[in-house]
Amino acid sequence: MNPAQSTQGTVKERADVALNNDFLRNAVKFTTERLRSGKQAAATEHGNWEEWRERGRQIRLHTIAHLDYYLNTFVENARKNGVHVHFAPDTAAATDIVMTIARHKQAESVVKSKSMVSEELHINRALELAGIETIESDLGEYIIQLAGEGPSHIVIPAIHKNRYQIAELLSEDAGEELPPDTTILAGYVRRKLREKFLGADIGMTGCNFAIAETGSMVLFENEGNARMVTTLPKTQITLMGMERIIPSWEDLEVMATLLPRSATGQRLTMYMSGITGPKRTADGDGPEEMHIIIVDNGRSEQLGDPEFQELLNCIRCGACLNVCPVYRHIGGHSYGGTYSGPIGAVLTPALNRNVAEWDDIANASSLCGACYEACPVKIPLHDMLVYLRRRKVERGHGNRWESLGMKGFAVLMANSKRLALALKMGRIAQKPVVHDKGITIKMGPLKGWNTYRVAPSMADHSFREHWQELSEETRRTAPPMDAQTRDRMEQILRQRRASGITGGQHE
Amino acid sequence: MNNSQSTPDWLQQLEEQSRISQQAFMDNISTRLRRPRMTEAPAHPYRGAPEFWSGFQWSEQQRIDKFTTHFQEVGGHVVRLQTMGEAAEFIADHAMQMGARYLVRQQQPELAALRLEERLPDVQISSWNSDPDEAWTARAAEADIGVVIADGAAAYTGTVMVTSAAQQGRSVSLLPTVCIVILPVDRLYTRLGELLIPMDEIGRENLPAGMHFISGPSRSSDIENDLTIGVHGPGIIYTLLVG
């Protein structure tokens, strides 16, 4: 799906590669920890975080539930502002529109600011095939572009590279040896990209939010490159996911409160720009022509799906990546798609409409729910991962041995005599492989577990076999219950019987 | 190749295609939402920040203190001044100290009144878009210092707002190495919402093309989380709080 990065093999194989890379694992851990604690500090400092989250969720839910109205309103207003709006149901259509514009403009170079949608569309490849120089201008994106890789984190795309690797890449680019010093490396990129900004024919951006009522688009960034891209080239092309809409500027205050704090722990990114149409006739800078391409590419499939519609509420902050115990160990490239971490595990199969092909990344989660707790708009990602796994089984992509095992387990557990017999037989059968109360053989179903751990042996006597003895012991040693407590408990029991609740009884 | 086609014809053709796709695009959304197309504005009960937030206000002194703290925390500089004369003096002193050779300022009467040209005879000073034949982005790109006036500011996030117009270039606060923002104290509000809500009120047709909310120097942590200042935009930014 994505030739720019390794999507070969399973998520497990890709993760194995990542787990062997100590720098990667430590860098991801360090960065995500820093971002996570930054977010927690920012949320605490701001206060009433739960109220803000709830409000963010409400605004996103409301907008998505009325998306036809708000998107259409945005389109009409943007047109009135002089923007040329286009619709792209899929990657091919989006690419086609970009290429049509580039050809008409006889563009030789395009400078881009960070856009996850453009990663999704692999637009750089299409432009370069047409001989158009395409430059990522976000520092991290520029680095991974030189390396020929995709982003491994939504917010910090080059999280997996160290300064020596970066110095090597930039030295090659510069044609001279650059020392592994952050300031010097960043200084080189500043000089190099300055020329590119000033000389580019087209500036291409993503879109964090689009304001329906005024037809404006909003960009959040720290470096100033998105401002360059929307100020200097004569033509601006913005790629926008169809769900990026919010109704008003008033609603933007909520998003501006949630997004930077959740992404990096900042009160606000260094730059937030609201762009309403191309430059006015008398203005001295800004694009003369502005195009907004509204991209579906699988998004509308989530609409009306009660299990996945809330995916469209996502504001792309990356907070779920930073708290995910799995992401922090395997890094972004192991997920194999444009989006990584918990959001990627759900979004990739959803956008690709192909659960079977991406099914294994739904398993790259411990379902601990940390992603939901971190999400500024409260998307229940861990529930969605369970839904995905269920769909995968329902569509016949389950593991045959796993279903067989489950069926066997059901048969066994349905009858206590059968269970007791099976346990007795198990205790006899395990004898040859038990050493020191543990089983170490790496065979069959025990292979995965026993590679890193020791499986405990079955106990000599089961809990049920112990029960008689245990209950005797309790009766003998426990002090008599005082009358008041007994009365209260008996009353509870009577109430429960009267109310007809019968669950949880063993007899 | 469409190059033979004139741009207006070409754009016209694109627009026709766009309107056809628009219909299908919107119909697909409403079909999936399992209802007819919605053409009237729905009630939006959750508009904007939570209710408790809209009453939140700091006193002027608190706004000044908080703005200063927040802007400085991220690496910006704040200088408290009483008059525009002091601002002029500050800019002139700093331009000389830094050995500035080029300075670009917005073409606004308040900035013209600073008479920087007289104070800095050795510095080449240009006033944005004052000559239609000049390559203005190039002038801003070569400038050591850019001087702008803020249209508003929010203390809570430590943010100044600048807008674009014929006399106010976006490049002036973006391309020079050093950016100096003059912020009259009466334009300093508490919350970001106090700058955003007026955008809804003044309406689409009155919005400037570019509105930029600036909260500090250009920065990046993309190389090993090591903070770098001045990646693409100005690495040094001063807010002169005047009044």
XYZ file of C-alpha atoms in Angstrom:
750
model
C 0.000 0.000 0.000
C 2.792 2.340 0.864
C 5.993 1.732 -1.013
C 7.734 4.595 0.756
C 7.943 2.523 3.898
C 8.147 -1.085 4.839
C 4.750 -2.681 4.750
C 6.107 -6.115 4.045
C 5.125 -8.941 6.345
C 2.994 -8.802 9.411
C 2.896 -6.193 12.150
C 4.728 -8.734 14.286
C 7.597 -9.045 11.813
C 7.849 -5.261 11.459
C 7.749 -4.905 15.222
C 10.539 -7.462 15.603
C 12.749 -5.248 13.456
C 11.827 -2.240 15.576
C 12.427 -4.120 18.816
C 15.937 -4.970 17.677
C 16.691 -1.302 17.136
C 17.670 0.013 20.563
C 17.957 3.624 19.492
C 14.528 3.605 17.950
C 12.932 2.067 21.013
C 14.646 4.465 23.400
C 13.971 7.509 21.230
C 10.314 6.673 20.879
C 10.033 6.021 24.604
C 11.826 9.219 25.531
C 9.862 11.405 23.145
C 6.497 9.943 23.904
C 7.158 10.210 27.636
C 8.135 13.846 27.239
C 5.039 14.591 25.157
C 2.812 12.635 27.508
C 4.014 14.389 30.636
C 3.880 17.713 28.778
C 0.275 17.025 27.925
C -0.583 16.055 31.487
C 1.059 19.190 32.849
C -0.714 21.393 30.288
C -4.078 19.791 30.995
C -3.606 20.212 34.744
C -2.435 23.796 34.417
C -5.405 24.638 32.223
C -7.870 22.995 34.595
C -11.368 21.556 34.048
C -9.838 19.274 31.426
C -12.779 16.857 31.459
C -15.242 19.661 30.700
C -13.102 20.813 27.788
C -12.771 17.271 26.453
C -16.504 16.801 26.670
C -17.077 20.086 24.856
C -14.591 19.097 22.158
C -16.389 15.796 21.719
C -19.780 17.516 21.521
C -18.632 19.951 18.842
C -17.050 17.200 16.756
C -20.044 14.862 17.175
C -22.431 17.642 16.193
C -20.425 18.645 13.122
C -20.004 15.101 11.841
C -23.686 14.310 12.437
C -24.551 17.297 10.204
C -21.549 17.028 7.920
C -23.475 17.526 4.665
C -24.773 20.867 5.929
C -21.507 22.150 7.362
C -19.279 20.928 4.543
C -21.596 22.432 1.950
C -21.707 25.712 3.875
C -17.928 25.739 3.991
C -17.698 25.098 0.242
C -20.126 27.882 -0.659
C -18.379 30.376 1.614
C -14.920 29.408 0.429
C -16.076 29.962 -3.172
C -17.390 33.392 -2.222
C -13.916 34.099 -0.827
C -12.473 33.299 -4.240
C -11.225 29.800 -3.473
C -11.462 27.067 -6.110
C -12.918 24.048 -4.349
C -12.554 20.496 -5.680
C -13.908 17.140 -4.555
C -11.882 13.958 -4.522
C -13.704 10.729 -3.677
C -10.422 8.796 -3.715
C -6.647 8.977 -4.133
C -6.797 8.847 -7.915
C -9.195 11.792 -8.115
C -7.160 13.882 -5.655
C -3.932 13.176 -7.523
C -5.595 13.995 -10.804
C -6.733 17.412 -9.565
C -3.299 18.240 -8.145
C -1.626 17.219 -11.383
C -4.104 19.199 -13.496
C -3.321 22.333 -11.502
C 0.432 21.695 -11.564
C 0.382 21.173 -15.329
C -1.661 24.281 -16.014
C 0.691 26.322 -13.859
C 3.659 24.692 -15.623
C 5.013 24.200 -12.129
C 8.613 23.185 -11.687
C 8.597 23.010 -7.913
C 6.162 22.515 -5.049
C 6.915 23.326 -1.402
C 4.794 21.498 1.133
C 3.990 21.963 4.769
C 3.008 18.984 6.858
C -0.091 17.207 5.671
C -1.102 13.716 6.746
C -3.638 13.620 3.888
C -0.852 14.085 1.346
C 1.030 11.198 2.961
C -2.125 9.173 2.612
C -2.327 10.049 -1.107
C 1.441 9.684 -1.810
C 1.180 12.912 -3.720
C 4.946 13.523 -3.681
C 5.525 10.451 -5.786
C 2.970 11.552 -8.387
C 4.529 15.032 -8.608
C 8.048 13.706 -8.856
C 7.091 11.238 -11.561
C 5.963 14.268 -13.549
C 9.380 15.816 -13.010
C 8.180 18.393 -10.482
C 10.506 18.982 -7.560
C 8.551 18.415 -4.349
C 9.974 19.583 -1.041
C 8.700 18.851 2.427
C 9.459 21.941 4.491
C 8.688 20.784 8.031
C 12.133 20.001 9.478
C 11.207 16.444 10.481
C 9.391 15.794 7.220
C 12.357 17.135 5.226
C 14.630 14.682 7.033
C 12.450 11.655 6.375
C 11.936 12.757 2.795
C 15.721 12.678 2.318
C 15.730 9.231 3.909
C 12.912 8.075 1.639
C 10.714 7.083 4.556
C 7.253 7.857 5.862
C 6.459 9.609 9.155
C 6.658 7.412 12.250
C 4.694 9.814 14.476
C 1.854 12.181 13.615
C 3.467 15.146 15.363
C 7.188 14.253 15.325
C 7.726 12.456 12.014
C 11.476 11.822 12.372
C 11.240 10.550 15.950
C 13.124 7.400 14.916
C 16.280 9.138 13.626
C 19.234 10.232 15.744
C 21.353 13.328 15.096
C 24.190 11.317 13.517
C 21.847 9.746 11.003
C 20.327 13.169 10.368
C 23.750 14.795 9.956
C 24.650 12.104 7.417
C 21.460 12.677 5.415
C 21.824 16.460 5.460
C 25.550 16.303 4.630
C 24.747 14.297 1.546
C 22.080 16.856 0.650
C 24.486 19.755 1.238
C 27.408 18.146 -0.546
C 29.625 18.970 2.437
C 30.237 17.497 5.860
C 27.858 18.899 8.496
C 28.552 18.191 12.183
C 25.859 16.395 14.223
C 24.911 19.649 15.959
C 21.198 20.457 16.082
C 21.635 24.203 15.622
C 23.943 23.805 12.628
C 21.729 21.154 11.042
C 18.584 23.238 11.504
C 20.466 26.317 10.240
C 21.389 24.458 7.059
C 17.755 23.472 6.469
C 16.645 27.061 7.084
C 19.006 28.442 4.431
C 18.321 25.706 1.958
C 14.542 25.920 2.262
C 14.458 29.722 2.204
C 15.496 29.593 -1.441
C 12.935 26.907 -2.129
C 10.098 28.865 -0.506
C 10.944 31.970 -2.480
C 11.314 30.101 -5.752
C 8.456 27.579 -5.617
C 5.541 27.782 -8.023
C 3.051 26.016 -5.770
C 2.636 25.854 -1.999
C 0.843 22.792 -0.715
C -0.642 22.493 2.768
C -2.872 20.315 4.860
C -5.706 21.707 6.931
C -6.209 21.355 10.665
C -9.651 22.906 10.726
C -11.981 24.488 8.213
C -14.493 27.053 9.450
C -17.850 26.435 7.785
C -19.445 29.819 8.431
C -16.666 31.901 6.882
C -15.035 29.429 4.476
C -11.666 29.876 6.218
C -8.967 27.277 6.848
C -6.795 27.057 9.934
C -3.240 25.737 10.305
C -1.351 24.995 13.527
C 2.451 24.830 13.433
C 5.647 25.759 15.276
C 8.265 26.325 12.595
C 6.649 28.938 10.365
C 6.924 26.766 7.260
C 3.153 26.553 6.794
C 3.076 30.352 6.854
C 5.829 30.414 4.207
C 3.929 27.953 2.041
C 0.735 30.019 2.267
C 2.494 33.372 1.795
C 5.160 33.074 -0.900
C 4.136 30.856 -3.859
C 1.614 32.267 -6.318
C -0.609 29.204 -6.155
C -1.755 27.467 -3.003
C -3.204 23.965 -2.957
C -4.709 22.721 0.288
C -5.524 19.064 0.799
C -8.264 18.701 3.343
C -9.919 15.607 4.790
C -13.693 16.026 4.378
C -14.194 15.776 8.151
C -11.890 18.679 9.148
C -14.884 21.038 9.515
C -15.974 22.990 12.579
C -18.904 25.418 12.439
C -17.384 28.695 13.698
C -14.378 30.652 14.963
C -15.967 30.417 18.383
C -15.635 26.635 18.148
C -11.999 27.064 17.165
C -11.243 28.283 20.690
C -12.111 24.799 21.970
C -9.995 23.067 19.332
C -7.124 25.507 19.934
C -7.367 24.634 23.620
C -7.348 20.864 23.049
C -5.032 20.315 20.064
C -1.701 21.903 21.095
C -2.019 20.830 24.717
C -2.763 17.241 23.694
C -0.107 17.137 20.986
C 2.922 18.725 22.652
C 1.735 20.231 25.935
C 1.941 23.767 24.519
C -0.577 26.471 25.428
C -0.766 27.177 21.729
C 1.513 26.337 18.827
C 3.888 29.191 17.946
C 1.783 29.942 14.880
C -1.912 29.500 14.269
C -3.006 30.918 10.934
C -6.518 31.548 9.665
C -6.609 31.903 5.891
C -9.708 33.239 4.209
C -9.324 33.090 0.449
C -6.417 34.127 -1.792
C -4.670 37.469 -1.335
C -6.820 40.545 -1.780
C -6.054 42.446 -4.974
C -4.106 45.194 -3.234
C -2.178 42.875 -0.882
C 1.581 42.692 -1.358
C 1.891 38.962 -0.613
C -0.160 35.796 -0.313
C -1.274 33.383 -3.059
C -2.995 34.785 -6.126
C -4.832 31.547 -6.682
C -6.034 29.190 -3.991
C -7.372 25.667 -4.413
C -8.879 23.471 -1.701
C -9.238 19.780 -2.495
C -11.724 18.030 -0.229
C -10.733 14.389 0.127
C -12.968 11.456 1.061
C -10.678 8.458 0.470
C -12.632 6.085 2.712
C -13.774 8.602 5.311
C -17.447 8.626 4.326
C -17.568 4.854 4.882
C -17.482 5.573 8.602
C -20.552 7.818 8.454
C -23.673 6.094 9.725
C -21.605 3.221 11.134
C -22.474 3.257 14.843
C -19.221 1.543 15.736
C -16.818 3.736 13.772
C -18.435 7.121 13.014
C -16.621 8.729 15.939
C -13.312 8.056 14.176
C -14.103 11.157 12.142
C -13.951 13.230 15.336
C -10.164 12.783 15.439
C -8.173 16.041 15.452
C -4.796 14.340 14.728
C -2.997 15.315 17.920
C -1.082 12.085 18.458
C -1.875 11.890 22.197
C -3.007 8.270 21.802
C 0.390 7.327 20.355
C 2.235 8.851 23.272
C 0.354 6.872 25.909
C 0.182 3.578 24.017
C 2.417 0.907 25.600
C 2.574 -0.948 22.282
C 3.448 2.110 20.132
C 6.150 3.057 22.583
C 7.852 -0.293 22.048
C 7.437 -0.899 18.349
C 7.381 2.657 16.891
C 5.319 4.041 14.066
C 6.643 2.172 11.041
C 5.580 -1.181 12.473
C 1.972 -0.209 11.836
C 2.656 -0.191 8.114
C 0.251 2.620 7.168
C 0.292 6.412 7.086
C -1.237 6.684 10.537
C 0.324 4.783 13.425
C -0.461 4.051 17.052
C -3.978 3.306 18.304
C -5.602 5.780 15.891
C -3.690 4.199 13.014
C -4.645 0.691 14.083
C -8.292 1.668 13.655
C -8.066 4.299 10.917
C -5.909 2.347 8.468
C -8.304 -0.612 8.084
C -11.264 1.796 8.096
C -9.875 4.052 5.353
C -8.616 1.153 3.278
C -11.986 -0.591 3.385
C -10.059 -3.784 3.669
C -10.171 -5.276 7.120
C -8.630 -8.547 5.958
C -5.445 -6.986 4.664
C -4.850 -4.854 7.723
C -6.368 -7.170 10.289
C -3.155 -7.852 12.152
C -2.623 -4.266 13.264
C -5.865 -4.437 15.248
C -4.027 -6.977 17.360
C -1.179 -4.551 18.079
C -2.942 -3.297 21.170
C -3.287 -4.472 24.730
C -6.810 -2.918 24.897
C -5.764 -1.088 28.064
C -7.832 1.972 27.130
C -5.045 4.528 27.740
C -5.721 5.902 24.248
C -9.311 6.696 25.125
C -8.273 8.433 28.324
C -5.733 10.561 26.459
C -7.994 11.415 23.531
C -9.044 15.088 23.694
C -12.311 14.297 21.916
C -12.916 10.990 23.724
C -12.859 8.552 20.805
C -13.341 5.031 22.233
C -10.419 3.562 20.283
C -10.064 0.470 22.445
C -13.699 -0.468 21.811
C -13.173 0.064 18.087
C -10.205 -2.298 18.130
C -12.468 -4.973 19.606
C -15.105 -4.280 16.920
C -12.401 -4.653 14.264
C -11.279 -7.968 15.677
C -14.886 -9.136 15.763
C -15.462 -8.114 12.126
C -12.341 -9.895 11.106
C -13.618 -13.148 12.681
C -17.129 -12.631 11.298
C -15.735 -12.235 7.797
C -13.952 -15.529 8.098
C -10.449 -14.121 8.622
C -10.140 -15.548 12.130
C -7.506 -17.999 13.249
C -8.758 -21.556 12.729
C -6.833 -22.938 15.692
C -8.041 -20.149 17.926
C -11.709 -20.817 17.080
C -11.185 -24.534 17.515
C -9.588 -23.886 20.906
C -12.481 -21.665 21.953
C -14.992 -24.335 20.946
C -13.099 -26.968 22.904
C -12.963 -24.659 25.914
C -16.741 -24.167 25.714
C -17.348 -27.925 25.679
C -15.025 -28.416 28.632
C -16.478 -25.655 30.785
C -20.107 -26.624 30.183
C -19.920 -29.606 32.536
C -18.102 -29.682 35.900
C -17.467 -33.437 35.812
C -15.897 -33.103 32.368
C -13.684 -30.273 33.612
C -12.600 -32.246 36.690
C -11.748 -35.244 34.548
C -9.782 -33.125 32.075
C -7.812 -31.483 34.870
C -6.999 -34.857 36.377
C -5.777 -36.124 33.030
C -3.790 -32.949 32.469
C -1.940 -33.409 35.766
C -0.905 -36.895 34.706
C -0.015 -35.892 31.146
C 2.176 -32.956 32.165
C 4.508 -35.084 34.321
C 7.211 -35.637 31.694
C 7.598 -31.908 30.937
C 7.388 -30.333 34.406
C 10.635 -29.212 36.013
C 10.636 -27.269 39.239
C 6.894 -26.532 39.036
C 7.305 -24.974 35.562
C 6.940 -26.054 31.953
C 9.670 -24.825 29.603
C 9.185 -26.722 26.362
C 8.763 -24.462 23.343
C 6.290 -26.530 21.413
C 2.868 -26.028 19.880
C 0.742 -23.411 21.636
C 3.388 -22.951 24.336
C 6.074 -21.798 21.900
C 5.229 -18.101 21.894
C 4.819 -17.875 25.641
C 7.773 -20.032 26.653
C 10.242 -18.210 24.407
C 10.425 -15.429 27.002
C 8.812 -16.947 30.096
C 8.094 -20.187 31.950
C 4.533 -21.505 31.982
C 3.450 -22.652 35.448
C 2.543 -26.318 35.854
C -0.941 -27.368 36.896
C -1.426 -27.521 40.683
C -1.437 -30.921 42.405
C -4.891 -30.249 43.753
C -7.477 -27.966 42.242
C -9.260 -25.247 44.226
C -12.451 -27.289 44.181
C -10.636 -30.278 45.648
C -9.370 -28.026 48.414
C -12.732 -26.522 49.096
C -13.986 -28.945 51.774
C -10.837 -28.469 53.803
C -10.758 -24.672 53.311
C -14.337 -24.195 54.380
C -13.757 -26.344 57.526
C -10.776 -24.220 58.390
C -12.690 -20.978 57.955
C -15.510 -22.179 60.151
C -13.102 -23.150 62.903
C -10.940 -20.040 62.928
C -13.256 -17.185 61.938
C -14.795 -15.239 64.852
C -18.598 -15.451 64.951
C -20.313 -12.741 62.903
C -21.929 -10.116 65.074
C -25.714 -10.081 65.093
C -26.055 -6.673 63.488
C -23.901 -7.546 60.497
C -25.705 -10.835 60.017
C -29.085 -9.090 60.101
C -27.919 -6.562 57.529
C -26.575 -9.194 55.195
C -29.687 -11.310 55.493
C -31.750 -8.277 54.665
C -29.679 -7.596 51.559
C -30.208 -11.185 50.514
C -33.962 -10.941 51.013
C -34.090 -7.728 49.001
C -32.098 -9.232 46.204
C -34.409 -12.256 46.032
C -37.483 -10.040 46.120
C -36.191 -7.886 43.286
C -35.764 -10.983 41.144
C -32.015 -10.611 40.535
C -30.777 -14.136 40.251
C -27.390 -13.773 38.610
C -24.192 -14.820 40.263
C -25.563 -17.846 42.086
C -23.761 -21.114 42.046
C -26.498 -23.444 43.200
C -1.523 19.744 -21.612
C -4.063 22.388 -20.721
C -1.593 25.225 -20.978
C -3.029 26.427 -24.238
C -6.279 27.231 -22.419
C -6.494 30.661 -20.791
C -6.579 30.641 -17.006
C -10.101 32.093 -16.620
C -11.517 29.485 -19.055
C -9.630 26.743 -17.314
C -10.863 27.832 -13.871
C -14.395 28.069 -15.222
C -14.169 24.522 -16.486
C -12.812 23.309 -13.130
C -15.659 25.035 -11.331
C -18.265 23.321 -13.508
C -16.709 19.943 -12.751
C -16.534 20.845 -9.076
C -20.240 21.698 -8.883
C -21.172 18.367 -10.427
C -18.977 16.417 -8.003
C -20.237 18.521 -5.095
C -23.778 17.239 -5.581
C -22.687 13.601 -5.533
C -20.292 14.194 -2.651
C -22.938 15.765 -0.402
C -25.613 13.232 -1.403
C -23.248 10.427 -0.454
C -22.828 11.972 3.007
C -26.543 12.338 3.687
C -27.279 8.845 2.313
C -24.737 7.348 4.651
C -26.162 9.362 7.541
C -29.515 7.821 6.496
C -31.477 11.019 6.083
C -32.310 13.576 3.366
C -29.837 16.380 2.587
C -29.817 18.956 5.341
C -30.155 22.466 3.967
C -31.149 24.438 7.072
C -28.676 25.234 9.845
C -29.088 22.694 12.665
C -29.367 23.915 16.264
C -25.822 23.962 17.646
C -26.227 23.764 21.408
C -22.526 23.293 22.145
C -21.092 26.250 20.266
C -17.768 27.528 21.576
C -16.064 27.137 24.949
C -17.861 25.761 28.020
C -20.092 28.325 29.758
C -17.858 28.779 32.815
C -15.057 29.923 30.529
C -16.731 32.875 28.832
C -16.964 34.826 32.098
C -13.277 34.404 32.869
C -11.445 37.753 32.966
C -8.138 39.035 34.306
C -7.489 42.595 35.374
C -5.253 44.712 33.152
C -2.257 44.193 35.401
C -2.854 40.429 35.485
C -3.144 40.383 31.694
C 0.169 42.175 31.379
C 1.857 39.874 33.897
C 0.483 36.668 32.424
C 1.166 37.668 28.844
C 4.744 38.479 29.799
C 5.252 35.187 31.636
C 3.713 33.071 28.921
C 5.482 34.755 26.010
C 8.831 34.600 27.798
C 8.396 30.961 28.833
C 8.529 29.865 25.203
C 11.544 32.023 24.374
C 9.962 35.332 23.331
C 10.939 38.716 24.801
C 8.545 41.238 26.328
C 9.398 44.864 27.058
C 7.029 47.112 28.981
C 7.024 50.718 27.673
C 4.865 53.749 28.320
C 4.858 55.594 25.009
C 5.338 55.036 21.280
C 8.357 57.348 21.596
C 9.964 54.843 23.925
C 9.126 52.097 21.433
C 10.898 54.048 18.680
C 13.928 54.488 20.915
C 13.966 50.790 21.797
C 13.813 49.738 18.146
C 16.543 52.178 17.152
C 18.831 51.060 20.012
C 18.367 47.408 19.223
C 18.802 47.861 15.495
C 22.117 49.560 16.193
C 23.240 46.986 18.759
C 22.464 44.129 16.395
C 24.121 45.922 13.516
C 20.991 45.713 11.394
C 21.355 46.789 7.771
C 17.834 46.301 6.482
C 14.557 46.899 8.292
C 11.063 46.446 6.919
C 7.932 47.789 8.581
C 4.227 47.752 7.856
C 2.951 50.802 6.046
C 0.899 52.143 8.948
C 0.669 55.728 10.277
C 1.551 54.650 13.839
C 4.781 53.119 12.534
C 5.564 56.025 10.233
C 5.242 58.233 13.313
C 8.154 56.374 14.937
C 10.394 58.167 12.380
C 12.802 55.246 12.285
C 14.350 56.631 9.090
C 15.646 59.661 11.026
C 16.791 57.624 14.002
C 18.593 55.043 11.886
C 20.219 56.878 8.973
C 22.565 53.949 8.210
C 19.816 51.353 8.008
C 17.894 50.791 4.802
C 14.284 51.032 5.923
C 11.373 50.090 3.723
C 7.681 50.540 4.254
C 5.680 47.515 3.058
C 4.015 47.786 -0.331
C 4.721 51.516 -0.624
C 5.942 51.069 -4.214
C 3.973 48.732 -6.511
C 7.047 47.852 -8.582
C 9.157 46.621 -5.677
C 9.661 42.870 -5.039
C 8.278 43.075 -1.523
C 8.781 39.510 -0.372
C 12.438 39.797 -1.357
C 12.703 43.030 0.687
C 11.232 41.230 3.696
C 13.444 38.177 3.183
C 16.638 40.226 3.247
C 15.535 42.275 6.275
C 17.243 41.812 9.618
C 14.282 43.284 11.459
C 10.557 43.403 10.732
C 8.321 45.785 12.665
C 4.565 45.250 12.979
C 1.669 46.378 15.162
C -0.542 43.724 16.729
C -4.282 43.868 16.067
C -4.936 42.058 19.314
C -3.445 39.719 21.890
C -4.502 37.049 24.380
C -2.734 36.848 27.744
C -3.896 33.335 28.578
C -1.946 31.752 25.719
C 0.635 34.537 25.345
C -0.403 35.218 21.769
C -0.322 38.281 19.516
C -2.530 38.540 16.452
C -1.523 40.234 13.195
C -3.678 40.487 10.084
C -2.923 41.058 6.420
C -3.991 44.032 4.299
C -2.573 46.091 1.450
C -0.363 47.994 3.903
C 0.251 44.987 6.150
C 2.302 42.187 4.635
C 2.276 38.674 6.030
C 5.984 38.491 5.228
C 6.927 41.347 7.595
C 6.278 39.223 10.696
C 7.625 36.071 9.028
C 10.748 36.508 6.895
C 13.090 38.843 8.846
C 15.511 37.329 11.369
C 14.100 39.466 14.171
C 10.449 40.377 14.574
C 9.364 43.322 16.719
C 5.661 43.492 17.534
C 4.219 46.632 19.057
C 1.241 45.771 21.233
C -0.840 48.663 22.620
C -1.971 47.535 26.082
C -5.641 48.225 25.304
C -5.528 45.490 22.655
C -4.465 42.850 25.189
C -7.368 40.570 26.178
C -7.525 37.614 28.536
C -8.733 34.716 26.373
C -8.063 33.610 22.814
C -11.835 33.478 22.354
C -11.964 37.267 22.707
C -9.954 37.469 19.470
C -11.808 34.656 17.682
C -15.451 35.453 18.410
C -15.228 38.876 16.672
C -14.264 36.969 13.489
C -17.712 35.373 13.505
C -19.301 38.725 14.227
C -17.647 40.784 11.520
C -18.610 38.165 8.959
C -16.970 36.397 6.059
C -16.781 39.327 3.654
C -14.885 41.513 6.112
C -12.224 39.015 7.138
C -8.646 39.677 6.041
C -7.022 37.007 3.856
C -4.452 36.178 6.505
C -4.850 36.179 10.275
C -1.795 35.043 12.176
C -1.655 34.210 15.853
C 1.944 34.256 17.017
C 2.935 32.863 20.419
C 6.726 33.027 20.307
C 9.792 32.420 18.110
C 9.759 29.851 15.305
C 10.865 26.548 16.801
C 11.259 22.837 16.245
C 12.112 19.770 18.310
C 12.343 17.472 15.318
C 16.009 16.551 15.801
C 16.297 14.302 18.868
C 13.820 16.493 20.750
C 16.492 19.145 20.940
C 14.763 22.519 20.877
C 15.913 24.689 17.985
C 14.838 28.299 17.635
C 14.374 30.135 14.349
C 13.847 27.172 12.047
C 11.951 28.979 9.306
C 10.397 32.061 10.877
C 12.049 34.676 13.136
C 14.168 33.162 15.889
C 14.037 36.363 17.913
C 10.732 38.015 18.675
C 10.036 41.033 20.857
C 6.665 42.239 22.007
C 6.746 45.878 23.072
C 3.785 46.364 25.382
C 2.998 50.049 25.051
C 0.646 52.206 27.141
